[in-house]
Amino acid sequence: MSSAHPARAVVIGGGTVGLCCAMHLLRRGYEVTVMDRGAPGNGASGHNAGLFSVGNCLPTSTPGVIRSVPRMLTDPHSPLAIRWRYLPRMLPWLLRFIASGRPAQVERASVAIAGLVKQALRAWEEVLPPGASEGVVINGGHLLGYGTDAVFAKAAFAIETRQRRGIDMRILDAEGVAGLAPILEGRFRHGVYIPRGPWADPRLLCAALTDLLVSEGGRRLSAEVTGFAQSDDRVTVVETADEKVAADVVVIAAGAWSKHLTRMLGFATPLDTERGYGVDLPDPGVDLPFPIISMDYHFAMTPLPGGLRLAGTDELAGLEAPPDFRRADRLVDATRLVFPELRTHGAERWMSYRPSHPDSLPVIGRAPRHTNVYLAYGHGHIGFTLAAITGEIVGQLVSNEDPALDPAPFRPTRFRILERG
Ligand SMILES: Cc1cc2nc3c(=O)[nH]c(=O)nc-3n(C[C@H](O)[C@H](O)[C@H](O)COP(=O)(O)OP(=O)(O)OC[C@H]3O[C@@H](n4cnc5c(N)ncnc54)[C@H](O)[C@@H]3O)c2cc1C
């Protein structure tokens, strides 16, 4: 930057994606303000399974997804469910989601996701140097566990796709699974082990990132963004109820709520939310050596410093509907099927909002009509994993550097941009 004063960047959203964008802008010499209406980790970034899901390169919609639609609509407990009341509003998203499950689309999406995933850990190590990640990031692998031969057989397409994308993984039979740790003896018929797949307590990670931001000179403002002042094709001021913050660059990284902000600027991408549920068990009586994803029930069991976190499932019901905590209770029931010794005393249930586009790809790029607004949202099931590489790409795009990978698959204009009103 050539001007006497550093350029001012405002990042809207203090989840992991916003914080990683902020760190990259800060380290490029910007004066950075992160605005978030809640405490660090209040969004999906603090309420997820905490896995660096480097074995995951598949979109949520895969060939045959259409066959699961009747169950989605009729069984409120199915791993992917939609509330009837929300169906009319969700229909355009749902139709795009189903269309995204065509084999050619899935192939393209998996190439794009794998491109991000393969750089995810390196990017995290650069955002969070060893001093900052110590005691937060736990190194090791994680396991996808299959309880029956039938579930494993159904996973053939996903496993083959991972293999084609060169994902580092080991396919195990029951004996191989048991060989990973004695507690796994007799628990799963098959497994896929991701040897380099660390994890973290997401609340600790959000707090560590926020501390790092402040220690390197960034500012975090606890406030809700309510509007923008614009001049020609630029946003000049970001407004909250109490403050107007001048901006040379604006990044919208507000997770599932990003569509409210882009609408204020006259456009929106087809962003909705895949709601997920969780249960934190402070004294589970099950001592897992590493996280396990139950592929039978589609949720993760993650051992964290404060106990065991169960997290997952997918509910299409928008941002306003009250939580249905029976979905969280199902996670406990499903864990008990594998670990009958599970204890639930002191359990805390929660729900959070994955920000999701129907093609399971995030938007990372410049806004369609504003030359100083950048978009970083829609990371769906793997935003915790992809936050650092997203921040890196945003930093590079803002500074006109060559990006770490071709961002074309993530461009906002891949959708027909929805106009305001
Ligand atoms: C059950 C579950 C399990 C998951 N497990 C994993 C996993 O193991 N690994 C993985 O990689 N991903 C996982 N995910 C996905 C991951 O959590 C999300 O993709 C990711 O956290 C999204 O991060 P974000 O920063 O975009 O959004 P968020 O963390 O939601 O942050 C958005 C922030 O914007 C703020 N905000 C919104 N509007 C405004 C406004 N107007 N003004 C000011 N602030 C505003 C909100 O307060 C919020 O803090 C999981 C998700 C769920 C639900």
CSV table of C-alpha atoms and ligand atoms in Angstrom, one decimal:
chain,number,residue,atom,x,y,z
A,1,MET,CA,0.0,0.0,0.0
A,2,SER,CA,1.4,3.3,-1.0
A,3,SER,CA,-0.7,5.9,0.9
A,4,ALA,CA,0.6,7.5,4.2
A,5,HIS,CA,-2.2,5.8,6.3
A,6,PRO,CA,-2.8,2.1,6.1
A,7,ALA,CA,-6.0,1.2,4.3
A,8,ARG,CA,-8.9,0.3,6.5
A,9,ALA,CA,-10.5,-3.1,6.2
A,10,VAL,CA,-13.7,-4.0,7.9
A,11,VAL,CA,-14.5,-7.7,8.2
A,12,ILE,CA,-18.2,-8.5,9.0
A,13,GLY,CA,-18.3,-11.7,11.0
A,14,GLY,CA,-16.0,-12.9,13.7
A,15,GLY,CA,-16.3,-16.6,13.1
A,16,THR,CA,-13.3,-18.6,12.0
A,17,VAL,CA,-13.7,-17.5,8.3
A,18,GLY,CA,-13.9,-13.8,9.2
A,19,LEU,CA,-11.1,-14.0,11.7
A,20,CYS,CA,-8.8,-15.8,9.2
A,21,CYS,CA,-9.6,-13.1,6.5
A,22,ALA,CA,-8.8,-10.5,9.1
A,23,MET,CA,-5.5,-12.0,10.0
A,24,HIS,CA,-4.4,-12.1,6.4
A,25,LEU,CA,-5.4,-8.5,5.8
A,26,LEU,CA,-3.7,-7.4,9.1
A,27,ARG,CA,-0.5,-9.1,8.0
A,28,ARG,CA,-0.7,-7.3,4.7
A,29,GLY,CA,-0.6,-3.9,6.5
A,30,TYR,CA,-4.4,-3.1,6.7
A,31,GLU,CA,-5.9,-1.5,9.7
A,32,VAL,CA,-8.5,-4.2,10.5
A,33,THR,CA,-11.8,-4.1,12.4
A,34,VAL,CA,-13.7,-7.3,12.8
A,35,MET,CA,-17.4,-6.6,13.6
A,36,ASP,CA,-19.5,-9.3,15.2
A,37,ARG,CA,-22.7,-8.9,17.2
A,38,GLY,CA,-21.9,-11.8,19.5
A,39,ALA,CA,-19.1,-13.2,21.6
A,40,PRO,CA,-16.2,-15.1,19.8
A,41,GLY,CA,-17.5,-18.5,18.7
A,42,ASN,CA,-21.2,-17.6,19.0
A,43,GLY,CA,-21.9,-18.8,15.4
A,44,ALA,CA,-21.2,-22.1,13.7
A,45,SER,CA,-17.5,-21.6,14.3
A,46,GLY,CA,-17.9,-22.3,18.0
A,47,HIS,CA,-20.6,-24.9,17.6
A,48,ASN,CA,-19.3,-27.7,15.3
A,49,ALA,CA,-17.5,-31.0,15.6
A,50,GLY,CA,-14.1,-29.3,15.6
A,51,LEU,CA,-12.5,-31.6,13.0
A,52,PHE,CA,-10.1,-30.4,10.4
A,53,SER,CA,-11.9,-32.6,7.9
A,54,VAL,CA,-9.1,-33.1,5.4
A,55,GLY,CA,-10.6,-36.4,4.3
A,56,ASN,CA,-13.8,-34.8,3.1
A,57,CYS,CA,-13.9,-33.7,-0.5
A,58,LEU,CA,-17.6,-34.5,-1.4
A,59,PRO,CA,-20.5,-32.2,-1.7
A,60,THR,CA,-23.5,-33.0,0.4
A,61,SER,CA,-25.6,-33.7,-2.6
A,62,THR,CA,-24.4,-36.8,-4.3
A,63,PRO,CA,-25.9,-39.1,-7.0
A,64,GLY,CA,-29.1,-40.7,-5.7
A,65,VAL,CA,-29.8,-37.9,-3.3
A,66,ILE,CA,-33.3,-37.6,-4.9
A,67,ARG,CA,-34.1,-41.0,-3.4
A,68,SER,CA,-33.6,-39.6,0.1
A,69,VAL,CA,-36.1,-36.8,-0.4
A,70,PRO,CA,-39.2,-38.7,0.7
A,71,ARG,CA,-37.5,-39.7,3.9
A,72,MET,CA,-36.3,-36.1,4.4
A,73,LEU,CA,-39.9,-34.9,4.3
A,74,THR,CA,-41.6,-37.6,6.3
A,75,ASP,CA,-39.0,-38.6,9.0
A,76,PRO,CA,-38.1,-35.7,11.2
A,77,HIS,CA,-35.4,-37.8,12.7
A,78,SER,CA,-33.6,-38.7,9.5
A,79,PRO,CA,-30.0,-37.4,9.3
A,80,LEU,CA,-31.1,-35.0,6.6
A,81,ALA,CA,-34.5,-33.6,7.3
A,82,ILE,CA,-36.7,-30.7,6.1
A,83,ARG,CA,-39.5,-29.1,8.0
A,84,TRP,CA,-42.7,-29.0,6.0
A,85,ARG,CA,-43.4,-25.4,6.9
A,86,TYR,CA,-40.1,-24.3,5.5
A,87,LEU,CA,-40.5,-26.3,2.3
A,88,PRO,CA,-42.1,-23.5,0.1
A,89,ARG,CA,-39.3,-21.1,0.9
A,90,MET,CA,-36.6,-23.7,0.7
A,91,LEU,CA,-37.8,-25.2,-2.6
A,92,PRO,CA,-35.6,-23.3,-5.0
A,93,TRP,CA,-32.5,-24.2,-2.9
A,94,LEU,CA,-33.7,-27.8,-2.6
A,95,LEU,CA,-34.1,-28.1,-6.4
A,96,ARG,CA,-30.7,-26.7,-7.0
A,97,PHE,CA,-29.3,-29.0,-4.3
A,98,ILE,CA,-30.8,-32.1,-6.0
A,99,ALA,CA,-29.5,-30.9,-9.4
A,100,SER,CA,-26.0,-30.6,-7.8
A,101,GLY,CA,-26.1,-34.3,-7.1
A,102,ARG,CA,-25.6,-35.2,-10.8
A,103,PRO,CA,-22.4,-37.2,-11.3
A,104,ALA,CA,-20.7,-34.6,-13.5
A,105,GLN,CA,-21.5,-31.8,-11.0
A,106,VAL,CA,-20.3,-33.9,-8.1
A,107,GLU,CA,-17.1,-34.7,-9.9
A,108,ARG,CA,-16.4,-31.0,-10.5
A,109,ALA,CA,-17.4,-30.0,-7.0
A,110,SER,CA,-15.1,-32.7,-5.4
A,111,VAL,CA,-12.2,-31.4,-7.5
A,112,ALA,CA,-12.8,-27.9,-6.2
A,113,ILE,CA,-13.3,-29.0,-2.6
A,114,ALA,CA,-10.2,-31.2,-2.7
A,115,GLY,CA,-8.2,-28.2,-4.0
A,116,LEU,CA,-9.1,-26.2,-0.9
A,117,VAL,CA,-8.9,-29.2,1.5
A,118,LYS,CA,-5.3,-30.1,0.4
A,119,GLN,CA,-4.1,-26.7,1.4
A,120,ALA,CA,-6.2,-26.4,4.6
A,121,LEU,CA,-3.7,-27.6,7.2
A,122,ARG,CA,-0.7,-25.6,5.7
A,123,ALA,CA,-2.9,-22.5,5.7
A,124,TRP,CA,-4.0,-23.1,9.3
A,125,GLU,CA,-0.3,-23.5,10.4
A,126,GLU,CA,0.4,-20.1,8.8
A,127,VAL,CA,-2.5,-18.3,10.4
A,128,LEU,CA,-1.9,-19.9,13.8
A,129,PRO,CA,1.8,-20.3,14.5
A,130,PRO,CA,2.9,-23.0,16.9
A,131,GLY,CA,2.8,-20.7,20.0
A,132,ALA,CA,-0.8,-19.8,19.3
A,133,SER,CA,-2.1,-23.2,18.4
A,134,GLU,CA,-0.5,-25.0,21.4
A,135,GLY,CA,-3.1,-26.4,23.7
A,136,VAL,CA,-5.8,-25.7,21.1
A,137,VAL,CA,-5.1,-27.9,18.1
A,138,ILE,CA,-4.8,-31.6,18.9
A,139,ASN,CA,-2.7,-33.5,16.4
A,140,GLY,CA,-3.7,-37.0,15.3
A,141,GLY,CA,-6.1,-38.7,12.9
A,142,HIS,CA,-9.8,-39.4,12.9
A,143,LEU,CA,-11.9,-42.3,11.9
A,144,LEU,CA,-15.0,-42.7,9.8
A,145,GLY,CA,-16.7,-45.7,11.4
A,146,TYR,CA,-19.2,-48.0,9.6
A,147,GLY,CA,-21.4,-50.1,11.8
A,148,THR,CA,-22.7,-52.5,9.1
A,149,ASP,CA,-21.6,-54.0,5.8
A,150,ALA,CA,-24.6,-52.3,4.2
A,151,VAL,CA,-23.6,-48.8,5.2
A,152,PHE,CA,-20.1,-49.5,4.1
A,153,ALA,CA,-21.3,-50.8,0.7
A,154,LYS,CA,-23.3,-47.6,0.3
A,155,ALA,CA,-20.2,-45.5,0.9
A,156,ALA,CA,-18.4,-47.0,-2.1
A,157,PHE,CA,-19.0,-44.0,-4.3
A,158,ALA,CA,-17.7,-41.6,-1.6
A,159,ILE,CA,-14.6,-43.7,-0.9
A,160,GLU,CA,-13.8,-44.1,-4.6
A,161,THR,CA,-14.1,-40.3,-5.1
A,162,ARG,CA,-11.8,-39.7,-2.2
A,163,GLN,CA,-9.3,-42.1,-3.7
A,164,ARG,CA,-9.5,-40.4,-7.1
A,165,ARG,CA,-8.8,-37.1,-5.4
A,166,GLY,CA,-5.7,-38.5,-3.7
A,167,ILE,CA,-7.0,-38.1,-0.1
A,168,ASP,CA,-4.6,-39.7,2.4
A,169,MET,CA,-6.6,-42.5,4.1
A,170,ARG,CA,-6.5,-46.1,5.2
A,171,ILE,CA,-9.4,-48.5,4.6
A,172,LEU,CA,-9.8,-50.9,7.5
A,173,ASP,CA,-11.8,-54.0,8.4
A,174,ALA,CA,-13.1,-54.6,11.9
A,175,GLU,CA,-9.8,-55.9,13.0
A,176,GLY,CA,-7.9,-52.9,11.5
A,177,VAL,CA,-10.3,-50.6,13.4
A,178,ALA,CA,-9.7,-52.4,16.6
A,179,GLY,CA,-6.0,-52.2,16.0
A,180,LEU,CA,-6.2,-48.4,16.2
A,181,ALA,CA,-7.2,-48.4,19.9
A,182,PRO,CA,-8.5,-51.1,22.3
A,183,ILE,CA,-11.7,-49.2,22.9
A,184,LEU,CA,-12.7,-49.7,19.3
A,185,GLU,CA,-12.7,-53.5,19.5
A,186,GLY,CA,-16.1,-54.8,18.2
A,187,ARG,CA,-17.6,-51.4,17.7
A,188,PHE,CA,-17.4,-51.0,13.9
A,189,ARG,CA,-17.5,-53.4,10.9
A,190,HIS,CA,-15.4,-51.1,8.7
A,191,GLY,CA,-13.5,-47.9,9.0
A,192,VAL,CA,-11.7,-45.2,7.0
A,193,TYR,CA,-8.9,-43.7,8.9
A,194,ILE,CA,-7.6,-40.3,8.1
A,195,PRO,CA,-4.1,-40.3,9.6
A,196,ARG,CA,-3.4,-36.6,9.4
A,197,GLY,CA,-6.7,-35.1,10.6
A,198,PRO,CA,-6.3,-32.9,13.7
A,199,TRP,CA,-9.1,-31.4,15.8
A,200,ALA,CA,-9.7,-28.7,18.2
A,201,ASP,CA,-12.3,-27.4,20.7
A,202,PRO,CA,-13.8,-24.8,18.3
A,203,ARG,CA,-14.6,-22.4,21.2
A,204,LEU,CA,-11.0,-22.4,22.2
A,205,LEU,CA,-9.9,-21.9,18.6
A,206,CYS,CA,-12.2,-18.9,18.1
A,207,ALA,CA,-10.9,-17.4,21.4
A,208,ALA,CA,-7.2,-18.0,20.4
A,209,LEU,CA,-7.8,-16.4,17.0
A,210,THR,CA,-9.5,-13.4,18.5
A,211,ASP,CA,-6.6,-12.9,21.0
A,212,LEU,CA,-4.1,-13.2,18.1
A,213,LEU,CA,-6.0,-10.7,16.1
A,214,VAL,CA,-5.9,-8.2,19.0
A,215,SER,CA,-2.3,-8.9,19.9
A,216,GLU,CA,-1.2,-8.2,16.3
A,217,GLY,CA,-3.0,-4.8,16.3
A,218,GLY,CA,-6.5,-5.7,15.0
A,219,ARG,CA,-9.7,-4.5,16.6
A,220,ARG,CA,-12.9,-6.5,17.4
A,221,LEU,CA,-16.0,-4.5,17.7
A,222,SER,CA,-19.1,-6.1,19.3
A,223,ALA,CA,-21.9,-4.7,17.2
A,224,GLU,CA,-24.4,-5.7,14.6
A,225,VAL,CA,-23.9,-4.3,11.2
A,226,THR,CA,-27.2,-2.6,10.1
A,227,GLY,CA,-26.3,-0.9,6.8
A,228,PHE,CA,-23.7,0.5,4.5
A,229,ALA,CA,-23.0,3.9,3.0
A,230,GLN,CA,-22.0,3.6,-0.7
A,231,SER,CA,-20.5,5.9,-3.3
A,232,ASP,CA,-20.6,4.8,-6.9
A,233,ASP,CA,-19.4,1.2,-6.9
A,234,ARG,CA,-17.8,1.3,-3.5
A,235,VAL,CA,-18.9,0.8,0.1
A,236,THR,CA,-17.4,3.7,2.1
A,237,VAL,CA,-18.9,3.2,5.6
A,238,VAL,CA,-20.1,0.2,7.5
A,239,GLU,CA,-22.9,1.1,9.9
A,240,THR,CA,-24.0,-0.2,13.3
A,241,ALA,CA,-26.6,1.3,15.7
A,242,ASP,CA,-23.9,3.3,17.5
A,243,GLU,CA,-21.0,3.6,15.1
A,244,LYS,CA,-20.1,4.4,11.5
A,245,VAL,CA,-16.8,2.8,10.5
A,246,ALA,CA,-15.1,4.1,7.4
A,247,ALA,CA,-13.8,1.3,5.1
A,248,ASP,CA,-11.5,1.0,2.1
A,249,VAL,CA,-12.1,-2.7,1.9
A,250,VAL,CA,-15.1,-4.7,3.3
A,251,VAL,CA,-15.2,-8.5,3.7
A,252,ILE,CA,-18.6,-10.1,4.2
A,253,ALA,CA,-18.0,-13.3,6.2
A,254,ALA,CA,-21.1,-13.5,8.3
A,255,GLY,CA,-21.8,-17.2,7.8
A,256,ALA,CA,-25.5,-18.1,7.3
A,257,TRP,CA,-26.5,-14.5,7.8
A,258,SER,CA,-24.4,-13.1,5.0
A,259,LYS,CA,-27.4,-13.0,2.7
A,260,HIS,CA,-29.0,-10.3,4.8
A,261,LEU,CA,-25.9,-8.1,4.3
A,262,THR,CA,-25.5,-8.8,0.6
A,263,ARG,CA,-29.2,-7.9,0.1
A,264,MET,CA,-28.4,-4.5,1.6
A,265,LEU,CA,-26.0,-4.2,-1.3
A,266,GLY,CA,-28.5,-5.3,-3.8
A,267,PHE,CA,-27.7,-8.9,-4.5
A,268,ALA,CA,-27.7,-12.3,-3.0
A,269,THR,CA,-26.3,-15.7,-3.7
A,270,PRO,CA,-28.6,-18.7,-3.0
A,271,LEU,CA,-27.4,-19.1,0.5
A,272,ASP,CA,-29.4,-21.0,3.1
A,273,THR,CA,-28.6,-22.9,6.2
A,274,GLU,CA,-28.2,-26.6,7.0
A,275,ARG,CA,-28.8,-26.6,10.7
A,276,GLY,CA,-26.8,-28.9,12.9
A,277,TYR,CA,-27.2,-30.1,16.5
A,278,GLY,CA,-24.8,-30.9,19.2
A,279,VAL,CA,-24.5,-32.3,22.7
A,280,ASP,CA,-21.6,-31.6,25.1
A,281,LEU,CA,-21.0,-34.3,27.7
A,282,PRO,CA,-18.6,-33.2,30.5
A,283,ASP,CA,-18.3,-36.7,32.0
A,284,PRO,CA,-19.0,-39.2,29.2
A,285,GLY,CA,-17.4,-42.3,30.6
A,286,VAL,CA,-16.1,-43.0,27.1
A,287,ASP,CA,-12.5,-42.1,26.5
A,288,LEU,CA,-12.0,-41.8,22.8
A,289,PRO,CA,-8.4,-41.5,21.5
A,290,PHE,CA,-9.5,-39.4,18.6
A,291,PRO,CA,-12.7,-38.2,16.9
A,292,ILE,CA,-15.0,-40.8,15.3
A,293,ILE,CA,-17.6,-40.0,12.7
A,294,SER,CA,-20.5,-42.4,12.8
A,295,MET,CA,-21.3,-43.0,9.1
A,296,ASP,CA,-24.5,-44.9,10.1
A,297,TYR,CA,-26.0,-41.8,11.7
A,298,HIS,CA,-23.9,-39.0,10.2
A,299,PHE,CA,-22.5,-37.3,13.2
A,300,ALA,CA,-19.1,-36.9,15.0
A,301,MET,CA,-18.0,-37.9,18.5
A,302,THR,CA,-15.1,-35.6,19.3
A,303,PRO,CA,-13.0,-35.9,22.5
A,304,LEU,CA,-12.3,-32.4,23.7
A,305,PRO,CA,-10.5,-31.1,26.8
A,306,GLY,CA,-13.8,-30.5,28.6
A,307,GLY,CA,-15.5,-33.9,27.6
A,308,LEU,CA,-17.1,-35.4,24.6
A,309,ARG,CA,-18.9,-33.4,21.9
A,310,LEU,CA,-21.5,-35.1,19.7
A,311,ALA,CA,-22.3,-33.0,16.7
A,312,GLY,CA,-24.0,-33.4,13.3
A,313,THR,CA,-27.2,-34.0,11.5
A,314,ASP,CA,-28.7,-31.7,8.9
A,315,GLU,CA,-32.0,-29.9,9.2
A,316,LEU,CA,-33.4,-27.6,6.5
A,317,ALA,CA,-35.6,-25.2,8.5
A,318,GLY,CA,-34.1,-21.7,8.0
A,319,LEU,CA,-32.7,-19.2,10.4
A,320,GLU,CA,-35.9,-18.4,12.4
A,321,ALA,CA,-37.6,-21.7,13.3
A,322,PRO,CA,-37.0,-22.8,17.0
A,323,PRO,CA,-34.6,-25.7,17.5
A,324,ASP,CA,-36.0,-29.2,17.7
A,325,PHE,CA,-33.7,-30.6,20.4
A,326,ARG,CA,-35.0,-34.1,19.8
A,327,ARG,CA,-32.5,-34.2,17.0
A,328,ALA,CA,-29.7,-33.6,19.6
A,329,ASP,CA,-31.2,-36.4,21.8
A,330,ARG,CA,-30.9,-38.7,18.8
A,331,LEU,CA,-27.2,-38.1,18.8
A,332,VAL,CA,-27.0,-39.4,22.3
A,333,ASP,CA,-29.1,-42.5,21.4
A,334,ALA,CA,-27.0,-43.2,18.4
A,335,THR,CA,-23.8,-42.9,20.4
A,336,ARG,CA,-25.2,-45.4,23.0
A,337,LEU,CA,-25.7,-47.9,20.2
A,338,VAL,CA,-21.9,-47.9,19.7
A,339,PHE,CA,-20.8,-47.1,23.3
A,340,PRO,CA,-23.6,-48.4,25.7
A,341,GLU,CA,-21.4,-47.2,28.6
A,342,LEU,CA,-22.0,-43.5,27.7
A,343,ARG,CA,-22.9,-41.2,30.6
A,344,THR,CA,-24.9,-38.1,30.0
A,345,HIS,CA,-24.9,-36.3,33.3
A,346,GLY,CA,-24.6,-32.5,32.8
A,347,ALA,CA,-25.3,-32.7,29.0
A,348,GLU,CA,-25.7,-29.4,27.2
A,349,ARG,CA,-27.5,-29.3,23.9
A,350,TRP,CA,-27.1,-26.8,21.2
A,351,MET,CA,-28.0,-26.0,17.6
A,352,SER,CA,-26.1,-24.0,15.0
A,353,TYR,CA,-26.3,-22.8,11.4
A,354,ARG,CA,-24.1,-24.1,8.6
A,355,PRO,CA,-23.9,-21.5,5.9
A,356,SER,CA,-24.7,-23.5,2.7
A,357,HIS,CA,-25.0,-23.0,-1.0
A,358,PRO,CA,-26.8,-25.8,-2.8
A,359,ASP,CA,-23.6,-26.9,-4.6
A,360,SER,CA,-21.7,-27.2,-1.3
A,361,LEU,CA,-19.1,-24.7,-2.5
A,362,PRO,CA,-18.3,-21.5,-0.7
A,363,VAL,CA,-18.3,-18.1,-2.3
A,364,ILE,CA,-14.8,-16.6,-2.2
A,365,GLY,CA,-14.3,-13.6,-4.4
A,366,ARG,CA,-15.1,-10.0,-5.1
A,367,ALA,CA,-18.7,-8.9,-5.0
A,368,PRO,CA,-20.4,-8.7,-8.4
A,369,ARG,CA,-21.0,-4.9,-8.4
A,370,HIS,CA,-18.8,-3.4,-5.7
A,371,THR,CA,-15.1,-3.0,-6.4
A,372,ASN,CA,-14.0,-3.0,-2.7
A,373,VAL,CA,-16.3,-5.7,-1.3
A,374,TYR,CA,-15.2,-9.3,-0.9
A,375,LEU,CA,-17.3,-12.3,-0.1
A,376,ALA,CA,-16.3,-15.3,2.0
A,377,TYR,CA,-19.2,-17.4,3.1
A,378,GLY,CA,-21.2,-20.6,2.4
A,379,HIS,CA,-18.6,-23.2,3.6
A,380,GLY,CA,-21.4,-25.6,4.7
A,381,HIS,CA,-20.1,-28.7,6.4
A,382,ILE,CA,-16.3,-27.9,6.3
A,383,GLY,CA,-16.0,-24.2,7.1
A,384,PHE,CA,-13.9,-24.8,10.2
A,385,THR,CA,-11.4,-26.7,8.0
A,386,LEU,CA,-11.4,-24.2,5.2
A,387,ALA,CA,-11.3,-20.9,7.1
A,388,ALA,CA,-7.6,-20.4,6.9
A,389,ILE,CA,-7.2,-21.1,3.2
A,390,THR,CA,-10.2,-18.9,2.5
A,391,GLY,CA,-8.6,-16.1,4.5
A,392,GLU,CA,-5.4,-16.5,2.5
A,393,ILE,CA,-7.2,-16.3,-0.8
A,394,VAL,CA,-9.2,-13.3,0.3
A,395,GLY,CA,-6.0,-11.6,1.4
A,396,GLN,CA,-4.4,-12.4,-1.9
A,397,LEU,CA,-7.4,-11.2,-4.0
A,398,VAL,CA,-7.6,-7.9,-2.0
A,399,SER,CA,-3.9,-7.3,-2.5
A,400,ASN,CA,-3.9,-8.3,-6.2
A,401,GLU,CA,-1.5,-11.2,-5.6
A,402,ASP,CA,-1.7,-14.5,-7.4
A,403,PRO,CA,-4.1,-16.7,-5.3
A,404,ALA,CA,-2.9,-20.0,-3.7
A,405,LEU,CA,-5.3,-21.8,-6.0
A,406,ASP,CA,-7.6,-20.9,-8.8
A,407,PRO,CA,-10.7,-19.3,-7.1
A,408,ALA,CA,-12.9,-19.6,-10.3
A,409,PRO,CA,-15.1,-22.5,-8.9
A,410,PHE,CA,-15.9,-20.3,-5.9
A,411,ARG,CA,-16.8,-17.1,-7.8
A,412,PRO,CA,-20.1,-15.4,-6.7
A,413,THR,CA,-21.2,-15.1,-10.3
A,414,ARG,CA,-21.4,-18.8,-10.8
A,415,PHE,CA,-25.0,-18.4,-9.7
A,416,ARG,CA,-27.5,-16.2,-11.4
A,417,ILE,CA,-27.2,-13.4,-8.9
A,418,LEU,CA,-30.5,-12.7,-7.3
A,419,GLU,CA,-31.5,-9.0,-7.5
A,420,ARG,CA,-32.8,-7.1,-4.5
A,421,GLY,CA,-36.6,-7.2,-3.9
B,1,LIG,C1,-23.1,-29.6,13.8
B,1,LIG,C2,-22.0,-29.0,13.0
B,1,LIG,C3,-20.8,-29.7,12.9
B,1,LIG,C4,-19.8,-29.2,12.1
B,1,LIG,N1,-18.6,-29.8,12.1
B,1,LIG,C5,-17.6,-29.3,11.4
B,1,LIG,C6,-16.3,-29.9,11.4
B,1,LIG,O1,-16.0,-30.8,12.1
B,1,LIG,N2,-15.3,-29.4,10.6
B,1,LIG,C7,-15.6,-28.3,9.8
B,1,LIG,O2,-14.7,-28.0,9.0
B,1,LIG,N3,-16.8,-27.7,9.8
B,1,LIG,C8,-17.8,-28.1,10.5
B,1,LIG,N4,-19.0,-27.5,10.5
B,1,LIG,C9,-19.2,-26.4,9.6
B,1,LIG,C10,-18.6,-25.1,10.2
B,1,LIG,O3,-19.0,-25.0,11.6
B,1,LIG,C11,-19.1,-23.9,9.5
B,1,LIG,O4,-18.9,-24.1,8.1
B,1,LIG,C12,-18.2,-22.7,9.8
B,1,LIG,O5,-18.1,-22.5,11.2
B,1,LIG,C13,-18.7,-21.4,9.2
B,1,LIG,O6,-17.9,-20.3,9.7
B,1,LIG,P1,-18.3,-18.8,9.4
B,1,LIG,O7,-17.2,-18.0,10.0
B,1,LIG,O8,-18.5,-18.7,8.0
B,1,LIG,O9,-19.7,-18.6,10.1
B,1,LIG,P2,-20.1,-18.4,11.7
B,1,LIG,O10,-19.1,-19.1,12.6
B,1,LIG,O11,-21.5,-18.7,11.8
B,1,LIG,O12,-19.8,-16.8,11.9
B,1,LIG,C14,-20.6,-15.8,11.4
B,1,LIG,C15,-20.6,-14.7,12.3
B,1,LIG,O13,-21.2,-13.6,11.8
B,1,LIG,C16,-21.9,-12.8,12.8
B,1,LIG,N5,-22.9,-12.0,12.2
B,1,LIG,C17,-23.9,-12.3,11.4
B,1,LIG,N6,-24.6,-11.3,10.9
B,1,LIG,C18,-24.0,-10.2,11.5
B,1,LIG,C19,-24.2,-8.8,11.4
B,1,LIG,N7,-25.2,-8.3,10.7
B,1,LIG,N8,-23.4,-8.0,12.2
B,1,LIG,C20,-22.4,-8.5,12.9
B,1,LIG,N9,-22.1,-9.8,13.0
B,1,LIG,C21,-22.9,-10.6,12.3
B,1,LIG,C22,-22.4,-13.9,13.7
B,1,LIG,O14,-22.6,-13.4,15.0
B,1,LIG,C23,-21.3,-15.0,13.6
B,1,LIG,O15,-20.4,-14.9,14.7
B,1,LIG,C24,-20.0,-28.0,11.3
B,1,LIG,C25,-21.2,-27.3,11.5
B,1,LIG,C26,-22.2,-27.8,12.3
B,1,LIG,C27,-23.5,-27.0,12.4
